[in-house]
Amino acid sequence: MQNFDFYNPTHILFGQGRIADLNQHIPADASVLLLYGGGSIKQNGVFGQVMAALGTRRVTEFGGIEPNPSYETLMRAVALVKRERIDFLLAVGGGSVIDGTKFIAAAALFEGAEPWAILEKRGNNVRCALPFGSVLTLPATGSEMNSGAVVTRKSLQAKMAFSSRHCFPRFSVLDPATTFSLPLRQVGNGVVDAFVHVMEQYLTYPVNAPLQDRFAEGLLLTLIEQGPQVLARPQDYAVRANLMWCACMALNGLISTGVPQDWATHMLGHELTALHGIDHAQTLAIILPSMLRIRKEAKRAKLLQYAARVWGLLDGDEDSRIAAAIEYTQDFFEQMGVKTRLADYDLNATHIAPILSALESHRMVALGEKRDVTLEISRQVLELSL
Ligand code: NZQ
Ligand code: ZN
């Protein structure tokens, strides 16, 4: 096992009716900025519950944070924070609203000339951030219990990630009942995103970390079990609760302790979203199966473990077990309603060169757990995804 730091200060308030409890986690005299997306929280009753919990505190609203939050939108919120002397941020929504809030929290106190530098330095230059909490409405990203965020600068067609220990939410409310109103497309996206988060931290090479492996396999098995159930019974609270906790645990730092991490699938996926507006999880469903096929030799030991323990594949030669495990993975994404080929999103071979140029300009030329995913490997992965 490799050396590691494990630090996660986020207080999770889990369960039905827990939005009311945010009252105890925000200072009574706080001036709060309530951040949200396109308005789903005003249709499903979440907004009303949040406002009731905030009571008599001074609350300013900032809506309109779009999926794949843009720097341009977020900088308008930063100006509002400064103008209104806001001292606590409350994100109410999915990963985009929470990620956007992390950036606003850091940018509002950033001392450099241009907060885009936070993305350019991947967060290493963040010295402090405003305190913030979240009310999660879409289980997927894990943003509710981690310190990372992804921001898109539309004018540059750049989608970049940063993280900082100052950007953990103080608390996050996870009420599974808030997810009943999700469109099925977002439900499927959430399951796939969480699944691929686990794969990025698990499917690398063995380092004798059996506990982390079994945590990861437990998450994958639970997602495979519960995912189809949420599509069959969308009103089942227990299924919603299991998925919400899985997605949170998939990317809160626990399963990455002491093990190598890949993230090449995510880096290629970010370029697909930035250039073509494809949903984050859709990009992962396109890339992961090809990424595993192309890098089969480097990942052989873990692929065999995955085939056996997650898909129960014990018979046949090694290559056929690996091929079947990747096939089952791709079928699972399709079963969740997430298409897995570039052609499904109207992209063809002519779109590959611009994706590779974007990877190069973002210095994404040595990816993966061994930094051996070159532009040439990325090209092969994209070609296999057509
Ligand atoms: O904007 P509203 O109206 O709220 O609608 C949203 C949005 O259209 C809707 N939605 C959310 N909760 C709902 C709901 N609709 C009905 N009922 C509800 N309860 O869902 C749509 C998508 O929301 P979004 O927040 O964009 O989705 P998601 O949670 O998948 O977040 C995606 C973003 O997170 C980033 C992605 O790159 C992408 O920008 N990621 C963040 C990570 C992190 N911080 O650790 C890791 C991930 O790998 C990912 O990169
Ligand atoms: Zn993701």
XYZ file of N, CA and C in Angstrom, residues 265-380:
348
model
N -9.960 8.407 -18.333
C -11.296 8.447 -18.939
C -11.956 9.798 -18.679
N -11.828 10.306 -17.458
C -12.421 11.614 -17.152
C -11.787 12.741 -17.982
N -10.461 12.688 -18.156
C -9.807 13.784 -18.891
C -10.256 13.810 -20.354
N -10.391 12.641 -20.986
C -10.913 12.616 -22.358
C -12.379 13.062 -22.371
N -13.117 12.610 -21.369
C -14.534 12.973 -21.271
C -14.730 14.478 -21.168
N -13.883 15.141 -20.380
C -14.038 16.599 -20.224
C -13.908 17.313 -21.575
N -13.009 16.821 -22.431
C -12.869 17.472 -23.746
C -14.124 17.254 -24.593
N -14.730 16.071 -24.474
C -15.963 15.810 -25.246
C -17.086 16.738 -24.794
N -17.164 16.983 -23.494
C -18.198 17.906 -23.015
C -17.890 19.332 -23.466
N -16.628 19.744 -23.320
C -16.283 21.129 -23.664
C -16.520 21.405 -25.147
N -16.208 20.424 -26.008
C -16.329 20.663 -27.452
C -17.728 20.380 -27.987
N -18.435 19.408 -27.386
C -19.690 18.957 -28.005
C -20.890 18.974 -27.059
N -20.702 19.421 -25.825
C -21.832 19.573 -24.903
C -22.457 18.256 -24.463
N -21.730 17.156 -24.607
C -22.270 15.849 -24.185
C -22.247 15.789 -22.657
N -23.316 15.232 -22.043
C -23.370 15.129 -20.577
C -22.121 14.434 -20.047
N -21.695 14.836 -18.853
C -20.467 14.272 -18.269
C -20.499 12.739 -18.254
N -21.569 12.155 -17.718
C -21.606 10.687 -17.593
C -21.671 10.015 -18.959
N -22.308 10.650 -19.920
C -22.352 10.079 -21.269
C -20.940 9.961 -21.841
N -20.119 10.976 -21.585
C -18.744 10.920 -22.110
C -17.983 9.748 -21.484
N -18.244 9.485 -20.218
C -17.540 8.392 -19.533
C -17.985 7.040 -20.087
N -19.288 6.926 -20.366
C -19.816 5.667 -20.909
C -19.247 5.388 -22.294
N -18.933 6.453 -23.038
C -18.311 6.274 -24.360
C -16.861 5.816 -24.205
N -16.142 6.477 -23.304
C -14.677 6.292 -23.252
C -14.240 5.065 -22.461
N -14.860 4.797 -21.310
C -14.300 3.756 -20.427
C -14.134 2.387 -21.093
N -15.166 1.863 -21.784
C -14.972 0.514 -22.356
C -13.776 0.456 -23.314
N -13.622 1.476 -24.159
C -12.483 1.468 -25.097
C -11.166 1.648 -24.346
N -11.185 2.491 -23.329
C -9.958 2.720 -22.538
C -9.485 1.393 -21.939
N -10.411 0.593 -21.428
C -10.030 -0.691 -20.821
C -9.534 -1.661 -21.892
N -10.179 -1.639 -23.047
C -9.754 -2.567 -24.109
C -8.348 -2.216 -24.594
N -8.105 -0.927 -24.829
C -6.791 -0.513 -25.355
C -5.687 -0.741 -24.325
N -5.980 -0.561 -23.054
C -4.931 -0.663 -22.024
C -4.990 -1.993 -21.278
N -5.501 -2.996 -21.956
C -5.736 -4.300 -21.321
C -4.475 -4.900 -20.701
N -3.331 -4.791 -21.387
C -2.120 -5.441 -20.857
C -1.677 -4.795 -19.550
N -1.661 -3.449 -19.525
C -1.193 -2.756 -18.313
C -2.129 -2.999 -17.132
N -3.388 -3.291 -17.418
C -4.388 -3.442 -16.360
C -4.790 -4.904 -16.159
N -4.047 -5.834 -16.751
C -4.486 -7.231 -16.812
C -4.854 -7.807 -15.440
N -3.997 -7.632 -14.446
C -4.246 -8.286 -13.150
C -5.545 -7.774 -12.536
N -5.743 -6.454 -12.596
C -6.949 -5.893 -11.986
C -8.195 -6.223 -12.817
N -8.041 -6.296 -14.139
C -9.191 -6.667 -14.978
C -9.665 -8.086 -14.645
N -8.701 -8.980 -14.395
C -9.087 -10.361 -14.050
C -9.786 -10.403 -12.689
N -9.285 -9.603 -11.748
C -9.916 -9.527 -10.422
C -11.340 -8.965 -10.541
N -11.463 -7.916 -11.342
C -12.771 -7.280 -11.589
C -13.737 -8.287 -12.234
N -13.240 -9.011 -13.240
C -14.088 -9.999 -13.928
C -14.601 -11.039 -12.934
N -13.716 -11.497 -12.056
C -14.101 -12.564 -11.123
C -15.012 -12.053 -10.021
N -14.602 -10.981 -9.373
C -15.303 -10.579 -8.144
C -16.540 -9.740 -8.398
N -16.553 -8.977 -9.488
C -17.712 -8.112 -9.754
C -18.698 -8.794 -10.698
N -18.189 -9.509 -11.705
C -19.094 -10.121 -12.683
C -19.163 -11.639 -12.557
N -18.442 -12.210 -11.595
C -18.520 -13.661 -11.367
C -17.977 -14.483 -12.509
N -17.038 -13.925 -13.291
C -16.498 -14.628 -14.466
C -15.269 -15.431 -14.037
N -15.424 -16.738 -13.951
C -14.344 -17.589 -13.437
C -13.874 -18.608 -14.473
N -14.683 -18.839 -15.504
C -14.346 -19.885 -16.482
C -13.792 -19.277 -17.772
N -13.051 -20.104 -18.486
C -12.505 -19.658 -19.768
C -11.116 -19.081 -19.587
N -10.454 -18.770 -20.723
C -9.091 -18.237 -20.599
C -9.133 -16.763 -20.197
N -7.951 -16.250 -19.845
C -7.876 -14.881 -19.302
C -8.457 -13.853 -20.257
N -8.063 -13.934 -21.524
C -8.515 -12.911 -22.467
C -10.033 -12.909 -22.646
N -10.629 -14.095 -22.635
C -12.086 -14.110 -22.826
C -12.803 -13.607 -21.562
N -12.232 -13.844 -20.374
C -12.855 -13.305 -19.156
C -12.783 -11.777 -19.147
N -11.622 -11.255 -19.570
C -11.467 -9.787 -19.602
C -12.427 -9.186 -20.631
N -12.484 -9.799 -21.805
C -13.379 -9.264 -22.849
C -14.821 -9.268 -22.365
N -15.220 -10.345 -21.681
C -16.608 -10.432 -21.204
C -16.878 -9.380 -20.124
N -15.909 -9.153 -19.231
C -16.120 -8.167 -18.157
C -16.327 -6.774 -18.745
N -15.553 -6.435 -19.781
C -15.702 -5.103 -20.396
C -17.042 -5.029 -21.136
N -17.408 -6.137 -21.786
C -18.709 -6.186 -22.481
C -19.852 -5.976 -21.484
N -19.791 -6.653 -20.348
C -20.838 -6.516 -19.323
C -20.915 -5.083 -18.795
N -19.747 -4.461 -18.663
C -19.699 -3.073 -18.174
C -20.442 -2.165 -19.156
N -20.117 -2.350 -20.442
C -20.752 -1.522 -21.476
C -22.264 -1.787 -21.512
N -22.655 -3.056 -21.399
C -24.089 -3.397 -21.386
C -24.786 -2.739 -20.194
N -24.102 -2.701 -19.046
C -24.698 -2.078 -17.859
C -24.967 -0.588 -18.101
N -24.018 0.100 -18.729
C -24.240 1.527 -19.023
C -25.460 1.678 -19.948
N -25.521 0.828 -20.974
C -26.661 0.893 -21.911
C -27.966 0.605 -21.166
N -27.916 -0.373 -20.251
C -29.107 -0.725 -19.463
C -29.587 0.476 -18.634
N -28.628 1.309 -18.206
C -28.981 2.507 -17.439
C -29.432 3.647 -18.357
N -29.530 3.355 -19.643
C -30.031 4.365 -20.583
C -28.963 5.326 -21.071
N -27.685 4.966 -20.870
C -26.601 5.854 -21.284
C -25.874 5.202 -22.467
N -25.928 5.845 -23.610
C -25.350 5.290 -24.839
C -23.826 5.312 -24.789
N -23.195 4.347 -25.483
C -21.764 4.120 -25.270
C -20.877 4.298 -26.503
N -21.423 4.869 -27.590
C -20.577 5.049 -28.782
C -20.613 6.505 -29.221
N -19.514 6.981 -29.780
C -19.489 8.360 -30.290
C -20.590 8.564 -31.324
N -20.844 7.540 -32.147
C -21.861 7.668 -33.201
C -23.255 7.929 -32.613
N -23.504 7.428 -31.393
C -24.812 7.664 -30.759
C -25.044 9.151 -30.498
N -23.954 9.934 -30.472
C -24.052 11.375 -30.201
C -23.676 12.176 -31.454
N -23.831 11.506 -32.631
C -23.575 12.144 -33.928
C -22.138 12.594 -34.116
N -21.200 11.885 -33.526
C -19.789 12.204 -33.762
C -19.160 11.092 -34.594
N -18.210 11.481 -35.480
C -17.552 10.493 -36.333
C -16.050 10.742 -36.362
N -15.356 10.048 -37.261
C -13.884 10.101 -37.277
C -13.348 11.517 -37.464
N -14.115 12.383 -38.136
C -13.606 13.748 -38.368
C -13.533 14.552 -37.070
N -14.203 14.098 -36.034
C -14.202 14.859 -34.777
C -13.008 14.514 -33.881
N -12.241 13.491 -34.263
C -11.183 13.030 -33.342
C -10.005 14.000 -33.271
N -9.558 14.511 -34.421
C -8.376 15.400 -34.415
C -8.577 16.619 -33.502
N -9.736 17.303 -33.558
C -9.902 18.459 -32.652
C -9.894 18.059 -31.162
N -10.376 16.856 -30.867
C -10.341 16.413 -29.459
C -8.883 16.226 -29.028
N -8.086 15.638 -29.905
C -6.664 15.435 -29.569
C -5.933 16.773 -29.434
N -6.286 17.741 -30.285
C -5.660 19.073 -30.161
C -6.003 19.707 -28.826
N -7.277 19.529 -28.407
C -7.685 20.114 -27.118
C -6.920 19.447 -25.975
N -6.772 18.120 -26.047
C -6.009 17.424 -25.000
C -4.584 17.970 -24.949
N -4.002 18.161 -26.115
C -2.618 18.645 -26.156
C -2.515 20.049 -25.570
N -3.467 20.917 -25.941
C -3.362 22.292 -25.452
C -3.613 22.368 -23.938
N -4.298 21.364 -23.391
C -4.497 21.337 -21.927
C -3.437 20.476 -21.235
N -2.420 20.106 -21.967
C -1.272 19.330 -21.441
C -1.699 17.962 -20.921
N -2.737 17.395 -21.530
C -3.230 16.064 -21.139
C -2.574 15.015 -22.041
N -1.250 14.943 -21.968
C -0.500 14.107 -22.908
C 0.214 12.943 -22.218
N 0.061 12.831 -20.918
C 0.691 11.727 -20.170
C -0.256 11.370 -19.027
N -1.334 10.675 -19.382
C -2.424 10.418 -18.427
C -2.331 9.006 -17.856
N -3.206 8.753 -16.875
C -3.325 7.394 -16.335
C -2.426 7.162 -15.141
N -2.600 5.980 -14.530
C -1.879 5.679 -13.285
C -0.379 5.570 -13.480
N 0.054 5.315 -14.735
C 1.500 5.253 -14.991
C 1.941 6.360 -15.936
N 1.077 7.329 -16.138
C 1.385 8.462 -17.027
C 1.821 7.984 -18.421
N 1.283 6.860 -18.855
C 1.688 6.325 -20.160
C 0.573 6.427 -21.199
N -0.485 7.151 -20.869
C -1.541 7.360 -21.867
C -1.172 8.616 -22.662
N -0.493 8.360 -23.773
C -0.025 9.438 -24.644
C -1.172 9.881 -25.555
N -0.918 10.903 -26.336
C -1.926 11.324 -27.321
C -2.233 10.188 -28.297
N -1.208 9.390 -28.619
C -1.418 8.264 -29.542
C -2.385 7.243 -28.924
N -2.233 6.975 -27.634
C -3.169 6.040 -26.975
C -4.566 6.662 -26.949
N -4.655 7.945 -26.646
C -5.972 8.599 -26.637
C -6.625 8.502 -28.008
N -5.803 8.644 -29.065
C -6.356 8.523 -30.425
C -6.932 7.122 -30.645
N -6.200 6.110 -30.210
C -6.693 4.731 -30.372
C -7.999 4.524 -29.593
